[in-house]
Coordinates of C-alpha atoms in Angstrom, one line a residue:
F1 CA 235.5 -95.3 -36.1
L2 CA 239.4 -96.1 -34.8
L3 CA 240.1 -92.4 -35.1
L4 CA 237.2 -91.9 -33.5
L5 CA 239.0 -94.0 -30.8
A6 CA 242.7 -92.4 -31.3
L7 CA 240.4 -89.2 -30.9
K8 CA 239.2 -90.4 -27.7
G9 CA 242.5 -91.7 -26.2
W10 CA 244.4 -88.1 -27.2
I11 CA 241.6 -86.0 -25.3
F12 CA 241.8 -88.2 -22.6
Q13 CA 245.8 -87.7 -22.0
E14 CA 245.1 -84.3 -22.8
K15 CA 243.3 -83.5 -19.9
K16 CA 244.7 -82.6 -16.9
T17 CA 243.9 -84.2 -13.3
E18 CA 242.8 -81.6 -11.0
R19 CA 244.7 -81.4 -8.1
V20 CA 242.4 -82.1 -4.6
V21 CA 243.0 -78.9 -1.5
D22 CA 242.2 -79.9 1.9
E23 CA 240.1 -77.1 2.4
L24 CA 240.4 -77.4 6.2
A25 CA 243.9 -78.2 6.2
Q26 CA 244.3 -75.0 4.8
V27 CA 242.5 -73.4 7.1
V28 CA 244.3 -74.2 9.9
Q29 CA 247.1 -73.1 7.9
E30 CA 246.3 -69.4 8.5
E31 CA 244.6 -69.2 10.9
F32 CA 248.1 -70.7 12.9
F33 CA 250.3 -68.0 10.9
E34 CA 247.7 -64.9 12.0
F35 CA 248.2 -66.6 15.4
L36 CA 252.1 -66.9 14.9
Q37 CA 252.1 -63.1 13.5
N38 CA 249.5 -61.1 15.7
Y39 CA 250.6 -63.0 19.3
V40 CA 250.9 -60.2 22.3
T41 CA 252.4 -61.4 26.1
E42 CA 250.6 -59.2 28.4
D43 CA 253.7 -56.9 28.3
G44 CA 252.9 -56.6 24.7
E45 CA 255.9 -58.0 22.9
K46 CA 255.5 -60.2 20.2
Y47 CA 256.0 -63.7 21.3
Y48 CA 256.5 -65.9 18.2
V49 CA 257.9 -62.3 16.6
D50 CA 261.0 -62.6 18.5
Q51 CA 262.0 -66.6 18.9
I52 CA 263.0 -66.1 14.4
A53 CA 265.5 -64.0 15.9
I54 CA 267.0 -66.5 18.6
M55 CA 266.5 -69.2 16.1
K56 CA 268.8 -67.1 13.4
H57 CA 271.1 -66.6 16.0
N58 CA 271.3 -70.4 17.4
E59 CA 271.0 -71.7 13.3
R60 CA 268.3 -73.3 14.2
T61 CA 264.9 -75.0 12.4
T62 CA 262.3 -75.8 15.9
I63 CA 259.9 -72.7 16.6
Y64 CA 259.0 -74.0 20.5
V65 CA 255.2 -73.4 20.2
D66 CA 253.2 -72.5 24.3
F67 CA 250.0 -74.3 23.5
K68 CA 248.0 -72.7 26.3
H69 CA 248.4 -69.3 24.1
I70 CA 246.8 -70.9 21.0
E71 CA 244.3 -72.5 23.7
L72 CA 243.7 -68.9 25.4
S73 CA 243.6 -66.7 21.9
N74 CA 242.1 -69.4 19.6
A75 CA 239.8 -71.7 20.8
I76 CA 238.4 -73.5 17.5
L77 CA 242.2 -73.0 15.9
C78 CA 243.1 -75.7 19.3
D79 CA 240.5 -78.3 18.6
A80 CA 241.7 -78.2 14.9
I81 CA 244.9 -78.9 15.9
I82 CA 244.5 -81.7 18.2
S83 CA 242.1 -83.9 17.0
H84 CA 243.2 -82.9 13.1
Y85 CA 247.2 -83.1 14.1
F86 CA 248.7 -86.2 11.3
R87 CA 246.5 -84.6 9.3
V88 CA 247.6 -81.4 9.3
E89 CA 251.3 -80.8 9.8
P90 CA 252.8 -80.8 6.8
Y91 CA 251.2 -77.5 6.9
L92 CA 251.8 -76.2 10.1
R93 CA 255.3 -76.7 8.5
K94 CA 254.7 -74.5 5.8
A95 CA 252.3 -71.7 7.6
V96 CA 256.5 -71.4 9.3
Q97 CA 258.3 -71.2 6.7
L98 CA 255.9 -68.6 5.8
F99 CA 255.9 -66.8 9.0
V100 CA 260.3 -67.2 8.9
K101 CA 259.7 -65.7 5.3
E102 CA 258.6 -62.8 6.3
H103 CA 260.4 -61.7 8.8
E104 CA 263.6 -63.4 7.7
K105 CA 264.4 -64.4 4.6
D106 CA 267.4 -64.9 4.3
Y107 CA 266.9 -68.1 6.6
V108 CA 264.9 -69.6 4.4
V109 CA 267.3 -70.6 1.7
S110 CA 270.2 -72.5 2.9
S111 CA 273.4 -71.7 3.0
D112 CA 275.5 -74.4 1.4
N113 CA 272.9 -76.2 -1.3
E114 CA 271.0 -73.4 -1.7
I115 CA 267.9 -75.2 -0.4
L116 CA 265.3 -74.7 1.5
R117 CA 264.5 -74.5 5.1
M118 CA 262.6 -78.0 6.8
F119 CA 261.8 -76.6 9.7
S120 CA 259.4 -77.9 12.7
I121 CA 257.2 -76.9 15.4
S122 CA 257.7 -78.2 19.4
F123 CA 254.5 -78.0 20.9
H124 CA 254.2 -78.7 24.8
N125 CA 252.3 -77.5 27.3
I126 CA 249.6 -79.9 26.6
S127 CA 246.7 -79.5 29.1
T128 CA 246.4 -83.3 29.3
T129 CA 249.0 -85.6 30.0
Y130 CA 248.5 -89.8 29.2
K131 CA 250.5 -92.9 30.1
I132 CA 251.7 -95.5 27.7
R133 CA 249.1 -97.6 29.1
A134 CA 246.5 -95.2 27.4
M135 CA 248.3 -95.1 23.8
N136 CA 246.1 -96.9 21.8
S137 CA 243.7 -96.7 18.0
S138 CA 241.1 -94.2 18.8
K139 CA 245.0 -92.0 20.0
I140 CA 246.1 -92.0 16.1
G141 CA 246.8 -88.9 14.4
K142 CA 245.6 -86.7 17.4
L143 CA 248.2 -84.5 18.9
V144 CA 248.5 -86.4 22.6
A145 CA 250.6 -85.7 25.4
V146 CA 252.7 -89.7 27.0
S147 CA 254.5 -90.1 30.3
G148 CA 257.5 -92.5 30.5
T149 CA 261.1 -93.4 31.8
V150 CA 263.3 -94.4 28.6
T151 CA 264.9 -97.1 29.0
R152 CA 267.4 -96.9 25.5
T153 CA 268.5 -95.1 23.4
S154 CA 269.6 -95.2 19.7
E155 CA 272.4 -93.0 17.8
V156 CA 271.6 -90.5 15.9
R157 CA 271.2 -90.8 12.5
P158 CA 270.0 -89.4 8.7
E159 CA 266.4 -89.6 7.5
L160 CA 265.4 -88.8 4.6
L161 CA 262.4 -87.0 4.3
L162 CA 262.4 -85.5 1.0
G163 CA 263.6 -87.4 -1.6
C164 CA 264.1 -86.3 -5.5
F165 CA 264.4 -88.4 -7.8
Q166 CA 266.3 -88.7 -11.3
C167 CA 265.2 -91.7 -14.2
M168 CA 267.5 -93.5 -15.3
D169 CA 265.9 -93.5 -18.4
C170 CA 265.2 -89.8 -19.7
S171 CA 267.6 -87.9 -16.2
V172 CA 264.9 -86.0 -16.0
S173 CA 264.3 -84.9 -12.2
S174 CA 261.6 -86.0 -10.7
P175 CA 259.7 -83.2 -7.6
L176 CA 260.1 -83.7 -3.6
V177 CA 258.6 -86.9 -3.0
D178 CA 257.6 -87.7 0.9
Q179 CA 258.4 -90.5 2.2
Q180 CA 256.5 -92.6 4.0
F181 CA 258.1 -94.1 6.6
K182 CA 259.6 -95.8 3.7
Y183 CA 261.4 -95.7 0.8
T184 CA 259.2 -94.4 -1.8
E185 CA 259.4 -93.3 -5.0
P186 CA 257.6 -91.5 -8.2
T187 CA 255.1 -93.2 -9.5
K188 CA 256.2 -92.6 -12.8
C189 CA 258.0 -90.3 -15.2
Q190 CA 257.8 -86.3 -15.7
N191 CA 258.4 -86.8 -19.0
P192 CA 254.8 -87.6 -20.9
T193 CA 258.0 -89.0 -23.7
C194 CA 259.7 -91.6 -20.9
T195 CA 257.9 -95.4 -19.6
N196 CA 259.8 -95.1 -16.8
I197 CA 258.0 -96.2 -13.8
N198 CA 260.7 -97.9 -11.4
R199 CA 263.9 -97.9 -13.1
W200 CA 265.4 -94.2 -10.5
Q201 CA 268.6 -93.0 -9.0
L202 CA 268.1 -90.3 -5.6
E203 CA 269.8 -87.5 -5.8
V204 CA 271.6 -86.6 -2.6
A205 CA 272.2 -82.9 -3.2
T206 CA 269.3 -81.5 -3.9
S207 CA 267.3 -84.4 -1.1
V208 CA 265.8 -83.8 2.4
F209 CA 267.9 -85.1 5.2
V210 CA 267.6 -84.4 8.8
D211 CA 268.4 -85.7 12.4
W212 CA 266.6 -89.2 13.7
Q213 CA 266.4 -90.8 16.9
K214 CA 264.7 -94.1 18.1
V215 CA 263.2 -94.0 22.3
K216 CA 261.7 -96.6 24.1
C217 CA 260.2 -95.7 26.7
Q218 CA 258.8 -97.3 29.6
E219 CA 255.4 -97.1 31.5
N220 CA 257.2 -95.6 35.0
A221 CA 256.9 -97.4 38.1
S222 CA 254.5 -95.5 39.4
E223 CA 251.8 -95.9 37.1
I224 CA 252.1 -100.6 36.6
P225 CA 249.2 -101.9 37.9
S226 CA 250.0 -104.5 40.3
G227 CA 250.4 -107.8 38.4
C228 CA 250.9 -106.3 35.2
M229 CA 254.3 -105.9 33.3
P230 CA 254.8 -103.0 32.2
R231 CA 254.6 -101.4 28.7
C232 CA 257.1 -99.9 26.2
L233 CA 256.2 -97.4 23.1
D234 CA 258.9 -97.5 20.2
V235 CA 259.6 -93.2 20.4
I236 CA 260.4 -90.9 16.8
L237 CA 262.8 -88.3 16.6
R238 CA 263.2 -85.6 14.9
H239 CA 264.7 -82.4 14.4
D240 CA 266.0 -80.7 17.2
C241 CA 264.2 -82.9 19.7
V242 CA 267.4 -85.4 19.5
E243 CA 269.9 -86.3 21.5
K244 CA 267.1 -84.8 24.2
A245 CA 266.4 -87.5 26.3
R246 CA 268.6 -90.1 27.4
A247 CA 268.5 -93.4 29.3
G248 CA 267.1 -93.1 33.0
D249 CA 265.2 -89.8 32.5
K250 CA 261.7 -89.6 32.8
C251 CA 259.9 -87.2 30.5
V252 CA 257.4 -85.6 28.8
F253 CA 256.5 -86.7 24.8
T254 CA 254.4 -84.1 22.8
G255 CA 253.1 -85.5 19.4
T256 CA 251.2 -88.4 17.8
L257 CA 250.2 -92.2 17.7
I258 CA 251.0 -93.7 14.7
A259 CA 251.1 -97.8 12.8
V260 CA 253.2 -98.6 10.7
P261 CA 253.5 -101.4 9.6
D262 CA 256.0 -104.2 11.0
V263 CA 258.2 -105.8 8.7
S264 CA 260.2 -108.1 10.7
K265 CA 257.2 -109.9 11.0
L266 CA 257.1 -110.8 7.1
R267 CA 260.6 -111.8 7.6
I268 CA 259.0 -115.3 9.8
G269 CA 258.7 -118.4 7.5
G270 CA 255.1 -120.1 7.2
A271 CA 254.2 -123.3 8.9
T272 CA 253.8 -126.5 6.4
T273 CA 251.4 -127.7 5.9
L274 CA 250.1 -131.7 5.2
V275 CA 248.2 -132.1 2.2
K276 CA 246.9 -135.7 0.6
G277 CA 249.8 -137.5 -0.5
G278 CA 251.6 -137.4 1.2
G279 CA 253.4 -133.8 0.4
V280 CA 254.2 -130.9 2.6
V281 CA 253.5 -127.4 1.3
G282 CA 256.0 -124.9 2.6
S283 CA 256.4 -120.8 3.0
N284 CA 256.2 -120.4 -0.6
G285 CA 254.0 -122.8 -1.4
G286 CA 255.7 -125.5 -2.9
V287 CA 255.6 -128.9 -2.6
S288 CA 257.8 -131.7 -0.7
G289 CA 257.2 -135.5 -1.5
D290 CA 260.2 -136.6 0.8
V291 CA 257.7 -136.7 4.1
P292 CA 256.7 -139.7 5.7
P293 CA 252.2 -140.5 4.7
P294 CA 250.3 -139.0 6.7
S295 CA 248.8 -140.5 9.9
R296 CA 244.8 -142.0 10.2
R297 CA 244.2 -139.0 12.3
S298 CA 245.5 -136.4 10.0
R299 CA 244.2 -138.2 6.8
E300 CA 240.2 -138.5 8.4
L301 CA 240.9 -134.6 9.8
D302 CA 242.2 -134.0 5.3
N303 CA 239.1 -136.0 3.7
D304 CA 236.8 -133.6 7.3
S305 CA 238.1 -130.2 6.7
G306 CA 240.8 -130.0 3.7
I307 CA 243.0 -127.8 4.3
G308 CA 243.4 -125.2 7.1
G309 CA 242.7 -121.3 5.1
L310 CA 245.5 -119.6 4.0
K311 CA 248.1 -118.5 7.3
E312 CA 248.9 -122.7 6.8
L313 CA 249.5 -122.4 3.5
G314 CA 252.4 -120.3 4.4
V315 CA 250.4 -116.6 4.0
R316 CA 251.4 -113.8 6.2
E317 CA 249.2 -111.2 7.2
M318 CA 250.0 -107.7 7.1
S319 CA 250.1 -107.1 10.7
Y320 CA 250.8 -103.4 12.5
R321 CA 252.8 -101.5 15.4
L322 CA 251.6 -98.0 16.9
C323 CA 254.8 -95.3 16.9
F324 CA 255.4 -92.4 18.6
L325 CA 256.3 -89.3 16.5
A326 CA 257.1 -87.0 19.0
S327 CA 257.5 -83.1 17.7
S328 CA 258.6 -82.2 21.9
V329 CA 260.5 -83.4 24.6
R330 CA 260.9 -82.0 28.2
P331 CA 261.6 -83.6 31.5
Q332 CA 258.2 -84.7 33.6
G333 CA 257.3 -82.4 36.3
K334 CA 259.1 -79.2 34.8
T335 CA 256.8 -76.4 34.4
G336 CA 257.4 -73.3 32.7
L337 CA 257.5 -71.9 29.0
I338 CA 260.6 -73.5 26.9
N339 CA 263.6 -70.9 27.1
A340 CA 264.7 -71.1 23.5
R341 CA 267.8 -69.1 23.7
E342 CA 269.2 -72.3 26.7
E343 CA 272.7 -73.5 24.3
D344 CA 272.9 -76.6 27.5
E345 CA 270.1 -77.3 29.2
D346 CA 272.2 -79.6 31.5
E347 CA 273.8 -76.4 33.1
V348 CA 272.7 -76.4 36.9
S349 CA 272.4 -72.2 37.7
A350 CA 273.2 -70.6 40.4
D351 CA 269.6 -69.8 41.1
I352 CA 268.0 -73.4 42.4
L353 CA 271.1 -72.4 45.5
T354 CA 270.4 -71.4 48.3
P355 CA 272.0 -68.0 49.6
Q356 CA 273.6 -70.3 52.1
E357 CA 274.2 -73.6 50.2
L358 CA 276.0 -70.6 47.9
A359 CA 278.1 -69.5 49.9
E360 CA 279.6 -72.3 51.2
V361 CA 279.9 -73.8 48.1
K362 CA 282.2 -70.8 47.7
K363 CA 284.2 -71.8 50.4
M364 CA 284.8 -74.7 49.4
A365 CA 285.8 -74.0 46.5
R366 CA 288.8 -72.0 48.4
T367 CA 290.3 -74.9 50.3
S368 CA 293.6 -75.3 49.4
N369 CA 293.0 -79.3 49.4
L370 CA 289.8 -79.8 47.7
Y371 CA 290.5 -83.1 46.2
M372 CA 290.9 -85.5 49.9
E373 CA 288.5 -83.6 51.8
L374 CA 285.6 -84.8 49.2
V375 CA 287.8 -88.8 49.8
R376 CA 287.8 -88.5 53.2
S377 CA 284.2 -87.0 52.4
I378 CA 283.0 -90.6 50.9
A379 CA 282.3 -93.6 53.7
P380 CA 283.9 -91.6 57.0
S381 CA 283.3 -94.8 59.3
V382 CA 285.0 -97.2 56.5
Y383 CA 288.9 -97.2 56.9
G384 CA 291.6 -97.0 54.1
H385 CA 290.4 -98.2 50.8
E386 CA 291.9 -94.8 49.6
D387 CA 291.9 -96.3 46.2
V388 CA 288.5 -97.1 46.0
T389 CA 287.0 -93.7 47.4
R390 CA 288.8 -91.9 44.4
G391 CA 287.3 -93.9 41.7
I392 CA 283.6 -94.1 44.1
L393 CA 284.6 -89.9 43.9
L394 CA 285.1 -89.8 40.4
M395 CA 282.2 -91.7 39.0
L396 CA 279.6 -89.5 40.8
F397 CA 281.6 -86.2 38.9
G398 CA 282.3 -88.2 35.6
G399 CA 279.5 -88.9 33.4
M400 CA 279.4 -85.7 31.1
Q401 CA 278.6 -85.8 27.0
K402 CA 281.0 -86.2 25.2
T403 CA 281.6 -83.1 22.4
T404 CA 283.3 -84.4 19.0
M405 CA 284.1 -82.8 16.0

């Protein structure tokens, strides 16, 4: 009997667990690869094939996809991406990696540490743009666009996207572990003779980090209903989307709504509860007797209903909050396609000026004492106070973005 049990256990260990395959995501990956490969513009050019050379020249890993192209080319693929975006997003990035590998094989591998580059997708020109007030649980996991005003931006930080861990018992490295919005370690060691499940060391050299930034977005002033407070939404930016939005900008973010655990609520201690005998149950479940005895009213309530539930015993409920994981950022009201070639979108091009205005600007540039002329043009009805007007002029022409090495 013991021999049969041992044989049965050995067979159970040798049996390999079949890996679950997401058939829908696999089909979306194949169809998206075919779309990138075969889409042709009206001029007969392969739009996304030509974009790979631009990505390599600018050392970028983001491909810009006009969603109108997908709507006109493959309606089924369009519906699948919109309805199951968060589910198929890793497969879309895999399709981009295969697409780049077919045309620029040497660019797929990073030059510094010989690790495969992490490519991302930036969708834009979504047909429907929602308000922040319309962001609810029905939009979780779907590809949507939301508009709002940026009120606060954080600094750019590195985010661990794929972590490689080393077992501290047998020194065997595990495959890359996808981080699920928190520090996620492997469940068990890859060595069959090792029983380690919680002793891991992160290998920074072989892990994948990306740029990360959090943006606080608020409802536009024209979209707030009368008598209501403006609502806010946290927007997460990654890859090449960082530093594209500044405080005060009205932007349209394209991405998906996600629900993440609100860890800050777990740090708040639970309420104390009076129990029979004059003790107090704290948030840690302990009972303290150094308190005055309960009143007659509290004793009557205690006899009738007992302790008021798990919440009063200090057990804190797990709550979630909504965040927006953006794949692209563009100014509100901007039409047309995203120019993947432009290095700085803040530079003012000459084509937005009329010929008369351009001629006037060139005439002003030839003025010998242009600085003092500009100083006198500010508040000309106010006599004196040249230092104040100089300061106002410098503030109007200042505010350039600082770039450090």
